[in-house]
Short mmCIF file of C-alpha atoms and ligand atoms in Angstrom, two decimals:
data_model
loop_
_atom_site.label_atom_id
_atom_site.label_comp_id
_atom_site.label_asym_id
_atom_site.label_seq_id
_atom_site.Cartn_x
_atom_site.Cartn_y
_atom_site.Cartn_z
CA MET A 1 2.94 12.15 -34.80
CA SER A 2 3.45 8.42 -34.66
CA GLU A 3 0.45 6.59 -36.11
CA ILE A 4 1.59 3.39 -34.46
CA ALA A 5 1.56 4.98 -31.02
CA LYS A 6 -1.87 6.44 -31.67
CA ASP A 7 -3.29 3.10 -32.77
CA GLN A 8 -1.80 1.31 -29.77
CA VAL A 9 -3.28 3.81 -27.34
CA LEU A 10 -6.64 3.56 -29.05
CA ALA A 11 -6.48 -0.22 -28.95
CA PHE A 12 -5.79 -0.06 -25.21
CA ILE A 13 -8.78 2.21 -24.55
CA ARG A 14 -11.03 0.11 -26.75
CA GLY A 15 -9.76 -3.02 -25.02
CA ARG A 16 -10.99 -1.59 -21.76
CA TYR A 17 -14.26 -0.35 -23.19
CA PRO A 18 -15.02 -2.66 -26.11
CA GLN A 19 -18.56 -1.38 -26.61
CA ALA A 20 -17.57 2.25 -26.89
CA GLU A 21 -16.85 3.68 -30.29
CA ILE A 22 -13.98 6.02 -29.58
CA SER A 23 -12.09 7.84 -32.30
CA ASP A 24 -8.54 9.09 -32.02
CA SER A 25 -9.63 12.68 -31.49
CA GLU A 26 -12.49 12.11 -29.10
CA ASP A 27 -12.09 13.46 -25.57
CA ILE A 28 -12.27 10.40 -23.35
CA PHE A 29 -12.72 12.56 -20.28
CA GLN A 30 -15.79 14.15 -21.78
CA LEU A 31 -17.14 10.73 -22.67
CA GLY A 32 -17.00 9.97 -18.97
CA PHE A 33 -14.70 6.95 -19.09
CA ILE A 34 -12.03 8.33 -16.88
CA ASN A 35 -11.69 7.77 -13.21
CA SER A 36 -8.44 7.97 -11.29
CA LEU A 37 -8.03 4.24 -11.65
CA PHE A 38 -8.21 4.32 -15.43
CA ALA A 39 -6.03 7.43 -15.54
CA MET A 40 -3.35 5.55 -13.62
CA GLU A 41 -3.76 2.58 -15.94
CA LEU A 42 -3.32 4.84 -18.95
CA VAL A 43 -0.12 6.30 -17.59
CA MET A 44 1.24 2.85 -16.76
CA PHE A 45 0.26 1.59 -20.19
CA ILE A 46 2.03 4.42 -21.97
CA GLU A 47 5.16 4.18 -19.86
CA LYS A 48 5.39 0.44 -20.34
CA THR A 49 4.47 0.19 -24.01
CA PHE A 50 6.67 3.02 -25.22
CA ALA A 51 9.44 2.65 -22.63
CA VAL A 52 9.18 6.28 -21.56
CA THR A 53 8.88 7.99 -18.21
CA ILE A 54 6.29 10.72 -18.15
CA PRO A 55 7.74 13.64 -16.19
CA ASN A 56 5.51 15.41 -13.69
CA ASP A 57 5.09 18.52 -15.81
CA GLU A 58 3.70 16.44 -18.69
CA LEU A 59 1.09 14.82 -16.44
CA ARG A 60 -1.54 17.29 -17.52
CA ILE A 61 -5.05 16.34 -18.42
CA ASP A 62 -4.70 17.90 -21.89
CA ASN A 63 -2.02 15.37 -22.75
CA PHE A 64 -4.41 12.51 -22.05
CA ARG A 65 -7.70 13.72 -23.50
CA THR A 66 -7.45 11.91 -26.81
CA ALA A 67 -5.49 9.05 -28.34
CA LYS A 68 -3.95 11.69 -30.59
CA SER A 69 -2.70 13.87 -27.77
CA MET A 70 -1.26 10.82 -26.02
CA ALA A 71 0.59 9.81 -29.17
CA GLU A 72 2.00 13.32 -29.40
CA LEU A 73 3.13 13.06 -25.82
CA VAL A 74 4.89 9.78 -26.62
CA ASP A 75 6.61 11.48 -29.56
CA ARG A 76 7.87 14.27 -27.34
CA LEU A 77 9.21 11.84 -24.78
CA SER A 78 10.79 9.31 -27.13
CA PRO A 79 14.34 9.95 -28.24
CA VAL A 80 14.43 11.36 -31.77
CA PRO A 81 15.00 8.44 -34.17
CA VAL A 82 18.49 8.57 -35.62
CA GLU A 83 18.78 8.45 -39.41
CA VAL A 84 21.13 5.77 -40.58
CA MET B 1 35.89 -5.70 14.00
CA THR B 2 34.60 -4.53 10.65
CA SER B 3 34.20 -8.07 9.43
CA GLN B 4 32.33 -8.99 12.60
CA ILE B 5 29.83 -6.22 11.97
CA LEU B 6 29.49 -7.33 8.37
CA ASP B 7 28.92 -10.92 9.43
CA ALA B 8 26.25 -9.91 11.87
CA ARG B 9 24.57 -7.87 9.17
CA ASP B 10 24.73 -10.69 6.66
CA VAL B 11 22.97 -13.06 8.99
CA GLU B 12 20.17 -10.60 9.62
CA THR B 13 19.73 -9.04 6.20
CA VAL B 14 16.25 -9.55 4.80
CA PHE B 15 16.22 -10.02 1.04
CA ASP B 16 13.67 -12.74 0.34
CA ARG B 17 10.91 -14.80 1.97
CA ALA B 18 13.25 -17.23 3.72
CA SER B 19 15.40 -14.52 5.31
CA ALA B 20 12.24 -12.61 6.26
CA ARG B 21 10.84 -15.73 7.90
CA ARG B 22 14.01 -16.17 9.95
CA PHE B 23 13.93 -12.53 10.99
CA VAL B 24 10.24 -12.63 11.92
CA ASP B 25 10.57 -15.87 13.88
CA ALA B 26 13.56 -14.51 15.78
CA HIS B 27 12.53 -10.93 16.47
CA ILE B 28 8.83 -10.38 15.86
CA ALA B 29 6.42 -13.32 16.22
CA PRO B 30 7.39 -14.40 19.76
CA TYR B 31 7.01 -10.85 21.08
CA ALA B 32 3.97 -9.62 19.16
CA ASN B 33 1.47 -10.16 21.99
CA GLY B 34 3.77 -8.07 24.18
CA PHE B 35 3.93 -5.29 21.59
CA GLU B 36 0.16 -5.26 21.52
CA PHE B 37 -0.01 -5.09 25.31
CA GLU B 38 2.47 -2.22 25.42
CA GLY B 39 0.73 -0.49 22.52
CA ARG B 40 3.98 0.16 20.74
CA ILE B 41 6.82 -1.33 18.75
CA PRO B 42 10.06 -1.12 20.71
CA GLU B 43 12.78 1.10 19.33
CA GLU B 44 15.14 -1.85 19.49
CA LEU B 45 13.09 -3.76 16.91
CA ILE B 46 12.87 -0.71 14.67
CA GLU B 47 16.67 -0.54 14.75
CA LYS B 48 16.97 -4.24 13.96
CA MET B 49 14.64 -3.76 11.01
CA SER B 50 16.79 -0.89 9.80
CA ALA B 51 19.91 -3.05 10.05
CA ALA B 52 18.09 -5.80 8.13
CA GLY B 53 17.37 -3.38 5.27
CA ILE B 54 13.68 -4.19 5.39
CA TRP B 55 12.19 -0.70 5.21
CA ALA B 56 12.42 0.11 1.51
CA PRO B 57 14.43 -2.55 -0.35
CA PHE B 58 12.61 -1.72 -3.60
CA LEU B 59 14.51 1.57 -3.85
CA PRO B 60 17.38 1.45 -6.35
CA VAL B 61 20.92 0.83 -5.14
CA GLU B 62 21.84 4.51 -5.61
CA LEU B 63 19.24 5.40 -3.01
CA GLY B 64 20.24 2.71 -0.57
CA GLY B 65 17.82 -0.04 -1.61
CA ILE B 66 18.51 -3.22 -3.55
CA GLY B 67 15.99 -2.68 -6.34
CA MET B 68 13.80 -5.50 -5.03
CA ASP B 69 10.90 -6.65 -7.20
CA MET B 70 7.31 -6.38 -5.99
CA VAL B 71 6.65 -10.13 -5.78
CA THR B 72 9.50 -10.53 -3.31
CA LEU B 73 8.49 -7.40 -1.44
CA GLY B 74 5.00 -8.87 -1.07
CA GLU B 75 6.41 -12.12 0.29
CA ILE B 76 8.40 -10.22 2.88
CA HIS B 77 5.38 -8.17 3.93
CA GLU B 78 3.37 -11.38 4.21
CA GLU B 79 5.96 -12.88 6.54
CA VAL B 80 6.03 -9.75 8.69
CA GLY B 81 2.22 -9.75 8.73
CA ARG B 82 2.26 -13.36 9.87
CA GLY B 83 4.32 -12.29 12.86
CA CYS B 84 2.66 -9.00 13.77
CA SER B 85 0.15 -6.86 11.89
CA SER B 86 1.25 -3.75 13.78
CA VAL B 87 4.82 -4.08 12.56
CA ARG B 88 3.52 -4.80 9.07
CA SER B 89 1.38 -1.65 9.28
CA LEU B 90 4.46 0.46 9.99
CA LEU B 91 6.13 -1.20 7.04
CA THR B 92 3.11 -0.51 4.85
CA VAL B 93 2.87 3.22 5.45
CA HIS B 94 6.64 3.61 5.25
CA THR B 95 6.57 1.74 1.94
CA MET B 96 3.88 4.09 0.64
CA ALA B 97 5.94 7.16 1.53
CA ALA B 98 9.17 5.75 0.08
CA TRP B 99 7.50 4.53 -3.10
CA THR B 100 5.87 7.89 -3.68
CA VAL B 101 9.26 9.60 -3.38
CA LEU B 102 10.69 7.14 -5.89
CA ARG B 103 7.81 7.30 -8.34
CA TRP B 104 6.98 10.98 -8.29
CA GLY B 105 9.92 12.71 -6.63
CA THR B 106 12.33 15.00 -8.45
CA PRO B 107 16.01 13.94 -8.42
CA THR B 108 16.52 16.43 -5.57
CA GLN B 109 13.64 15.00 -3.54
CA ARG B 110 14.88 11.48 -4.11
CA GLU B 111 18.34 12.46 -2.91
CA GLU B 112 16.94 14.32 0.04
CA TRP B 113 14.72 11.45 1.26
CA GLY B 114 15.70 8.23 -0.52
CA ARG B 115 18.65 7.16 1.64
CA ALA B 116 17.05 8.15 4.92
CA LEU B 117 13.90 6.18 4.04
CA ALA B 118 15.88 3.16 2.80
CA SER B 119 18.03 2.99 5.92
CA GLY B 120 15.19 3.57 8.36
CA GLU B 121 16.89 6.71 9.60
CA ALA B 122 13.63 8.45 8.69
CA LEU B 123 10.37 6.54 9.10
CA GLY B 124 7.44 7.62 6.94
CA ALA B 125 3.70 7.81 7.57
CA PHE B 126 0.76 8.27 5.24
CA CYS B 127 -1.76 11.02 6.03
CA LEU B 128 -4.98 11.04 4.06
CA THR B 129 -7.88 10.38 6.45
CA GLU B 130 -9.41 13.26 8.41
CA PRO B 131 -12.03 13.43 11.16
CA GLU B 132 -14.62 14.26 8.49
CA ALA B 133 -13.21 12.46 5.44
CA GLY B 134 -12.36 8.75 5.06
CA SER B 135 -13.47 6.71 2.06
CA ASP B 136 -14.40 9.89 0.24
CA ALA B 137 -10.89 11.28 -0.18
CA ALA B 138 -12.18 14.15 -2.29
CA ALA B 139 -13.76 15.59 0.86
CA ILE B 140 -10.48 16.30 2.65
CA GLN B 141 -10.16 19.78 4.09
CA THR B 142 -6.45 20.03 4.83
CA SER B 143 -5.08 22.82 2.67
CA ALA B 144 -1.74 23.78 1.21
CA THR B 145 -1.49 27.47 0.36
CA PRO B 146 1.34 28.91 -1.71
CA SER B 147 3.42 31.29 0.39
CA HIS B 148 6.85 32.92 -0.08
CA GLY B 149 7.66 30.52 -2.90
CA GLY B 150 6.80 27.56 -0.65
CA TRP B 151 3.68 26.32 1.11
CA VAL B 152 1.71 26.63 4.31
CA ILE B 153 -0.25 23.59 5.47
CA ASN B 154 -3.32 23.62 7.70
CA GLY B 155 -5.54 20.73 8.73
CA VAL B 156 -6.07 17.65 10.89
CA LYS B 157 -5.25 14.06 9.92
CA LYS B 158 -6.68 11.21 11.97
CA TRP B 159 -5.94 7.47 12.40
CA ILE B 160 -2.38 7.92 11.20
CA THR B 161 -0.46 4.67 11.51
CA ASN B 162 2.94 5.32 13.08
CA GLY B 163 1.87 8.93 13.52
CA GLN B 164 3.44 8.85 16.98
CA ARG B 165 6.87 7.81 15.77
CA ALA B 166 7.25 8.76 12.11
CA ASP B 167 9.87 11.31 11.08
CA VAL B 168 8.19 12.42 7.89
CA TYR B 169 4.52 12.59 6.92
CA LEU B 170 3.25 12.14 3.38
CA VAL B 171 0.30 14.53 3.60
CA PHE B 172 -2.48 14.86 1.06
CA ALA B 173 -3.90 18.39 0.97
CA ARG B 174 -6.09 20.60 -1.15
CA VAL B 175 -4.10 22.83 -3.46
CA ASN B 176 -5.30 24.94 -6.38
CA GLY B 177 -8.70 23.25 -6.35
CA THR B 178 -7.24 19.75 -6.48
CA ILE B 179 -5.29 17.42 -4.19
CA GLY B 180 -1.51 17.34 -3.92
CA ALA B 181 1.00 15.29 -1.91
CA PHE B 182 3.42 16.97 0.48
CA LEU B 183 6.36 15.73 2.50
CA VAL B 184 6.24 17.24 5.95
CA PRO B 185 9.12 16.57 8.34
CA ARG B 186 7.75 15.95 11.78
CA ARG B 187 10.04 18.54 13.35
CA THR B 188 8.58 21.41 11.31
CA PRO B 189 7.01 24.09 13.52
CA GLY B 190 3.23 23.75 13.75
CA VAL B 191 3.13 19.93 13.58
CA HIS B 192 1.34 18.52 16.64
CA VAL B 193 0.98 14.83 17.39
CA ARG B 194 -1.70 13.41 19.66
CA PRO B 195 -1.46 9.65 20.25
CA ILE B 196 -4.59 7.48 19.83
CA PRO B 197 -3.82 4.86 22.47
CA GLU B 198 -6.92 2.67 22.29
CA ILE B 199 -7.77 0.94 19.05
CA LEU B 200 -9.49 -2.36 18.24
CA GLY B 201 -6.68 -3.91 16.21
CA THR B 202 -3.08 -3.29 15.18
CA ARG B 203 -2.82 -1.94 18.69
CA ALA B 204 0.94 -1.47 18.57
CA SER B 205 0.92 0.56 15.37
CA MET B 206 1.35 3.84 17.27
CA LEU B 207 -1.64 5.59 15.78
CA ALA B 208 -1.99 9.35 16.13
CA GLU B 209 -3.99 12.36 15.18
CA VAL B 210 -1.64 14.83 13.53
CA THR B 211 -2.53 18.51 13.41
CA PHE B 212 -0.87 20.92 11.02
CA SER B 213 -1.21 24.56 12.15
CA ASP B 214 0.29 27.05 9.73
CA VAL B 215 3.12 24.64 8.95
CA PRO B 216 5.65 26.48 6.74
CA LEU B 217 7.32 24.42 4.02
CA GLY B 218 9.78 25.07 1.21
CA PRO B 219 8.95 24.66 -2.48
CA SER B 220 10.31 21.11 -2.61
CA ALA B 221 7.68 19.90 -0.13
CA LEU B 222 5.26 19.29 -3.01
CA LEU B 223 5.78 15.71 -4.19
CA GLY B 224 4.61 15.14 -7.73
CA PRO B 225 2.30 17.30 -9.75
CA ALA B 226 -0.53 19.38 -8.36
CA SER B 227 -2.71 19.45 -11.46
CA GLY B 228 -6.10 17.80 -11.01
CA PHE B 229 -5.64 14.81 -13.26
CA ALA B 230 -2.18 13.92 -12.07
CA ALA B 231 -2.72 14.51 -8.37
CA GLY B 232 -5.42 11.83 -8.38
CA MET B 233 -2.85 9.47 -9.78
CA VAL B 234 -0.34 10.08 -7.04
CA LEU B 235 -3.03 9.08 -4.58
CA THR B 236 -4.19 6.12 -6.70
CA GLY B 237 -0.63 4.85 -7.06
CA THR B 238 0.22 5.28 -3.40
CA LEU B 239 -2.98 3.61 -2.22
CA ASP B 240 -2.42 0.79 -4.71
CA LEU B 241 0.87 -0.08 -3.07
CA GLY B 242 -0.62 0.26 0.41
CA ARG B 243 -3.45 -2.03 -0.61
CA TYR B 244 -0.96 -4.55 -1.94
CA SER B 245 0.89 -4.55 1.37
CA VAL B 246 -2.34 -4.95 3.35
CA ALA B 247 -3.34 -7.83 1.06
CA THR B 248 -0.04 -9.60 1.72
CA GLY B 249 -0.38 -8.91 5.45
CA SER B 250 -3.85 -10.44 5.39
CA VAL B 251 -2.40 -13.60 3.85
CA GLY B 252 0.09 -13.57 6.71
CA ILE B 253 -2.77 -13.43 9.22
CA ILE B 254 -4.48 -16.46 7.66
CA GLN B 255 -1.20 -18.38 7.70
CA ALA B 256 -0.69 -17.46 11.34
CA CYS B 257 -4.23 -18.67 12.17
CA LEU B 258 -3.52 -21.91 10.37
CA ASP B 259 -0.23 -22.48 12.20
CA ALA B 260 -1.80 -21.67 15.56
CA CYS B 261 -4.82 -23.91 14.98
CA ALA B 262 -2.82 -26.84 13.63
CA ALA B 263 -0.68 -26.78 16.77
CA TYR B 264 -3.58 -26.27 19.17
CA THR B 265 -5.90 -28.90 17.72
CA SER B 266 -3.10 -31.46 17.78
CA ARG B 267 -2.49 -30.88 21.47
CA ARG B 268 -5.90 -30.19 22.94
CA THR B 269 -8.11 -33.18 23.58
CA VAL B 270 -11.84 -33.57 24.09
CA GLY B 271 -13.27 -36.85 25.30
CA GLY B 272 -9.86 -38.43 24.99
CA SER B 273 -9.22 -37.57 21.34
CA PRO B 274 -7.46 -34.55 19.88
CA LEU B 275 -9.55 -31.75 18.39
CA ARG B 276 -7.94 -32.42 15.03
CA SER B 277 -9.81 -35.70 14.73
CA LEU B 278 -13.20 -33.95 14.84
CA GLN B 279 -14.77 -33.46 11.47
CA LEU B 280 -16.18 -30.02 12.19
CA ILE B 281 -12.68 -28.89 13.14
CA GLN B 282 -11.30 -30.49 9.98
CA ALA B 283 -13.80 -28.56 7.91
CA LYS B 284 -12.55 -25.29 9.38
CA MET B 285 -8.92 -26.29 8.86
CA SER B 286 -9.51 -27.27 5.25
CA ASP B 287 -11.08 -23.88 4.51
CA MET B 288 -8.08 -22.12 6.04
CA VAL B 289 -5.66 -24.20 4.01
CA THR B 290 -7.57 -23.50 0.83
CA ASP B 291 -8.09 -19.78 1.38
CA VAL B 292 -4.51 -19.05 2.36
CA ARG B 293 -3.35 -20.57 -0.90
CA ALA B 294 -5.94 -18.78 -2.97
CA ALA B 295 -5.19 -15.45 -1.32
CA ARG B 296 -1.45 -15.93 -1.72
CA MET B 297 -1.90 -16.64 -5.42
CA LEU B 298 -4.05 -13.56 -5.96
CA VAL B 299 -1.42 -11.45 -4.23
CA ALA B 300 1.40 -13.01 -6.24
CA GLU B 301 -0.51 -12.31 -9.44
CA ALA B 302 -0.93 -8.66 -8.48
CA GLY B 303 2.80 -8.52 -7.70
CA ARG B 304 3.78 -10.10 -11.03
CA LEU B 305 1.64 -7.57 -12.89
CA LYS B 306 3.32 -4.76 -10.93
CA ASP B 307 6.75 -6.04 -11.87
CA LYS B 308 5.70 -6.10 -15.52
CA GLY B 309 4.36 -2.56 -15.26
CA ASP B 310 1.03 -3.94 -16.42
CA PRO B 311 -1.87 -1.54 -15.74
CA SER B 312 -4.18 -4.41 -14.82
CA THR B 313 -2.25 -4.73 -11.56
CA ILE B 314 -4.48 -2.07 -10.03
CA MET B 315 -7.67 -4.11 -10.33
CA ALA B 316 -5.76 -7.31 -9.49
CA THR B 317 -4.61 -5.65 -6.27
CA TRP B 318 -8.15 -4.58 -5.33
CA ILE B 319 -9.32 -8.15 -5.81
CA ALA B 320 -6.40 -9.62 -3.87
CA LYS B 321 -6.98 -7.23 -0.98
CA TYR B 322 -10.71 -7.85 -0.94
CA PHE B 323 -10.32 -11.62 -0.95
CA ALA B 324 -7.42 -11.76 1.50
CA SER B 325 -8.83 -9.33 4.08
CA THR B 326 -12.28 -10.92 4.04
CA ALA B 327 -10.80 -14.40 4.37
CA ALA B 328 -8.50 -13.23 7.17
CA ALA B 329 -11.46 -11.88 9.13
CA VAL B 330 -13.41 -15.13 8.67
CA HIS B 331 -10.54 -17.41 9.62
CA ALA B 332 -9.34 -15.32 12.53
CA SER B 333 -12.85 -15.56 13.92
CA GLU B 334 -12.80 -19.34 13.42
CA ALA B 335 -9.34 -19.55 14.95
CA VAL B 336 -10.68 -17.96 18.14
CA GLN B 337 -13.62 -20.38 18.03
CA ILE B 338 -11.32 -23.38 17.70
CA HIS B 339 -9.30 -22.20 20.70
CA GLY B 340 -12.42 -21.81 22.84
CA ALA B 341 -11.83 -19.83 26.02
CA ASN B 342 -8.10 -19.92 25.39
CA GLY B 343 -8.86 -18.07 22.18
CA CYS B 344 -10.26 -15.22 24.21
CA GLY B 345 -7.40 -15.09 26.69
CA PRO B 346 -4.04 -13.38 26.46
CA GLU B 347 -1.83 -16.46 26.22
CA TYR B 348 -2.61 -17.38 22.64
CA PRO B 349 -2.13 -15.10 19.64
CA VAL B 350 -5.48 -15.76 17.97
CA ALA B 351 -7.38 -12.97 19.77
CA ARG B 352 -4.84 -10.55 18.33
CA TYR B 353 -5.28 -12.01 14.85
CA TYR B 354 -9.03 -11.54 15.24
CA ARG B 355 -8.68 -7.86 16.20
CA ASP B 356 -6.08 -7.19 13.52
CA ALA B 357 -8.05 -8.96 10.77
CA LYS B 358 -11.07 -6.76 11.37
CA VAL B 359 -8.94 -3.69 10.74
CA MET B 360 -7.83 -5.15 7.40
CA GLU B 361 -11.44 -5.01 6.20
CA ILE B 362 -11.56 -1.26 6.87
CA ILE B 363 -8.22 0.23 5.85
CA GLU B 364 -6.85 1.01 2.37
CA GLY B 365 -10.28 0.91 0.79
CA SER B 366 -12.98 -0.63 2.99
CA ASN B 367 -14.75 -3.80 1.92
CA GLU B 368 -17.72 -1.79 0.71
CA ILE B 369 -15.54 0.42 -1.47
CA GLN B 370 -13.77 -2.67 -2.76
CA ARG B 371 -17.03 -4.32 -3.67
CA ILE B 372 -18.22 -1.23 -5.52
CA THR B 373 -14.95 -0.93 -7.40
CA ILE B 374 -14.71 -4.60 -8.28
CA ALA B 375 -18.37 -4.78 -9.33
CA ALA B 376 -17.73 -2.00 -11.83
CA GLU B 377 -15.38 -4.46 -13.52
CA ALA B 378 -18.35 -6.71 -14.27
CA TYR B 379 -20.08 -3.95 -16.19
CA ARG B 380 -17.04 -2.32 -17.81
CA GLU B 381 -17.30 -4.29 -20.99
CA LEU B 382 -20.92 -3.32 -21.33
CA ASN B 383 -19.93 0.34 -21.64
CA GLN B 384 -21.39 1.99 -18.51
C1 FAD C 1 -6.05 0.91 12.59
C2 FAD C 1 -6.24 1.93 11.54
C3 FAD C 1 -5.13 2.47 10.91
C4 FAD C 1 -5.31 3.48 9.95
N1 FAD C 1 -4.19 4.06 9.38
C5 FAD C 1 -4.35 5.08 8.51
C6 FAD C 1 -3.20 5.79 7.98
O1 FAD C 1 -2.05 5.44 8.27
N2 FAD C 1 -3.41 6.86 7.17
C7 FAD C 1 -4.65 7.27 6.82
O2 FAD C 1 -4.76 8.23 6.07
N3 FAD C 1 -5.76 6.63 7.28
C8 FAD C 1 -5.63 5.55 8.12
N4 FAD C 1 -6.75 4.90 8.62
C9 FAD C 1 -8.08 5.36 8.24
C10 FAD C 1 -8.70 4.44 7.20
O3 FAD C 1 -8.03 4.56 5.98
C11 FAD C 1 -10.17 4.81 7.09
O4 FAD C 1 -10.78 4.36 8.26
C12 FAD C 1 -10.86 4.22 5.89
O5 FAD C 1 -10.42 4.86 4.72
C13 FAD C 1 -12.38 4.34 5.96
O6 FAD C 1 -12.75 5.65 6.22
P1 FAD C 1 -13.70 6.02 7.46
O7 FAD C 1 -13.19 5.28 8.64
O8 FAD C 1 -13.75 7.50 7.56
O9 FAD C 1 -15.10 5.46 7.11
P2 FAD C 1 -16.27 6.19 6.21
O10 FAD C 1 -15.68 6.64 4.93
O11 FAD C 1 -16.95 7.20 7.07
O12 FAD C 1 -17.20 4.96 5.98
C14 FAD C 1 -18.04 4.40 6.99
C15 FAD C 1 -18.68 3.14 6.48
O13 FAD C 1 -19.43 3.42 5.29
C16 FAD C 1 -18.97 2.66 4.22
N5 FAD C 1 -19.02 3.43 2.98
C17 FAD C 1 -18.35 4.58 2.69
N6 FAD C 1 -18.62 5.00 1.45
C18 FAD C 1 -19.49 4.10 0.93
C19 FAD C 1 -20.15 3.98 -0.31
N7 FAD C 1 -19.95 4.86 -1.30
N8 FAD C 1 -20.99 2.92 -0.48
C20 FAD C 1 -21.18 2.01 0.50
N9 FAD C 1 -20.59 2.07 1.69
C21 FAD C 1 -19.75 3.10 1.91
C22 FAD C 1 -17.54 2.29 4.58
O14 FAD C 1 -17.12 1.12 3.91
C23 FAD C 1 -17.64 2.08 6.05
O15 FAD C 1 -18.13 0.80 6.31
C24 FAD C 1 -6.60 3.89 9.57
C25 FAD C 1 -7.71 3.29 10.19
C26 FAD C 1 -7.54 2.33 11.15
C27 FAD C 1 -8.74 1.74 11.80
#
């Protein structure tokens, strides 16, 4: 899993909720931060930052629970890096 | 012959604010009081709008659009809203349907609907509100039940803009314990349309109550995901664009009030001097001038953030819509005041602006909902 992606996602969440101490494996839904507005913002953030399009079948809550699961999603969607 | 048709099209094509202004001044603004009186938008204008390519220019070229950016789209909706809020309302709900197809549709769904929505061959409507569920969208009762590999829809949708005329309804319905979006062609068996002829504002927007009784649909009727988390986003995204369009339309109303009042106060005299020389009138005019600029800038900012794909566009759009609709209601009321009795009569457009502006404070997230949502922004950084 890309550490960079994970850190960027975490930075975005923390940017929105600076007072909250959220770790990369904490369930942000359980912490009660998520409403449909923030969910939409998360999806837009991921699509923009990592230049990916999240297909409908990946738009599952489990993919967005933690910064870690979002980074894994980004990995799945990004083209495999080519070795040079 | 062919070149003649092309020339005619070129002249009328709407692709930016200036061409939209020409189109609105030629085909919409002078007739808007008549549309309101008739309670409908004439088919002829709908055809002209189709020829102008105004329905869904943000769709990509492959789907019949021109890939227009959101800032320009907003400017066009503002111009249309300046001419007639009812026409702008049709544009708004059509935009919501077309955008949802683009954003969440499968390649097949995009092919099936994209071109028809871009060309205006199929007009879209947005169906969320029900007799018992408005602001609280989670309370909707309309249901979509899986059946024979497809779906069966049951329920009643009320206050549906363009419900009388639309060819396809974007319907939000309960499915698997959450809410999903469905595309329902109007000609499907079981779809019944009852016009709502009397309404305070946007009186020509052809409102209807649409009933779905055991409406059978194929598997591709479901637009976007039906899982809880994602379904909320389809709605959030669709409403965000609708809100943006209403915000731009509200700016158009303020501009129209300003234009009408500048002309009227220059002409009308009291005690031998024109109204425009009275300081109390000047105070009202200065507030209109200031608010129209402020509202336009808030809208443009929301549009720029949309074009960048920046998530903060959602809050920026709430704020733009809140500011613009509230200001439109205030200034439309003042515009009637400035026109005196003429403001209450049918010969001037300001009474229509007044009725239309009130509606802007209710639709796409009422003022109260906006204030709650925007206030949450003040406390966000405090964590709860
Ligand atoms: C001209 C017109 C066109 C429309 N077109 C469409 C359309 O095309 N498609 C569609 O789906 N709908 C449409 N609507 C419906 C519109 O979206 C709803 O009217 C709107 O969402 C508000 O819902 P409601 O009218 O049921 O009011 P309610 O939700 O019943 O609210 C009543 C009042 O209570 C306030 N309120 C509600 N909740 C709260 C709260 N939590 N805190 C404080 N105050 C609250 C509201 O702001 C409002 O003032 C249209 C309405 C009009 C008037």
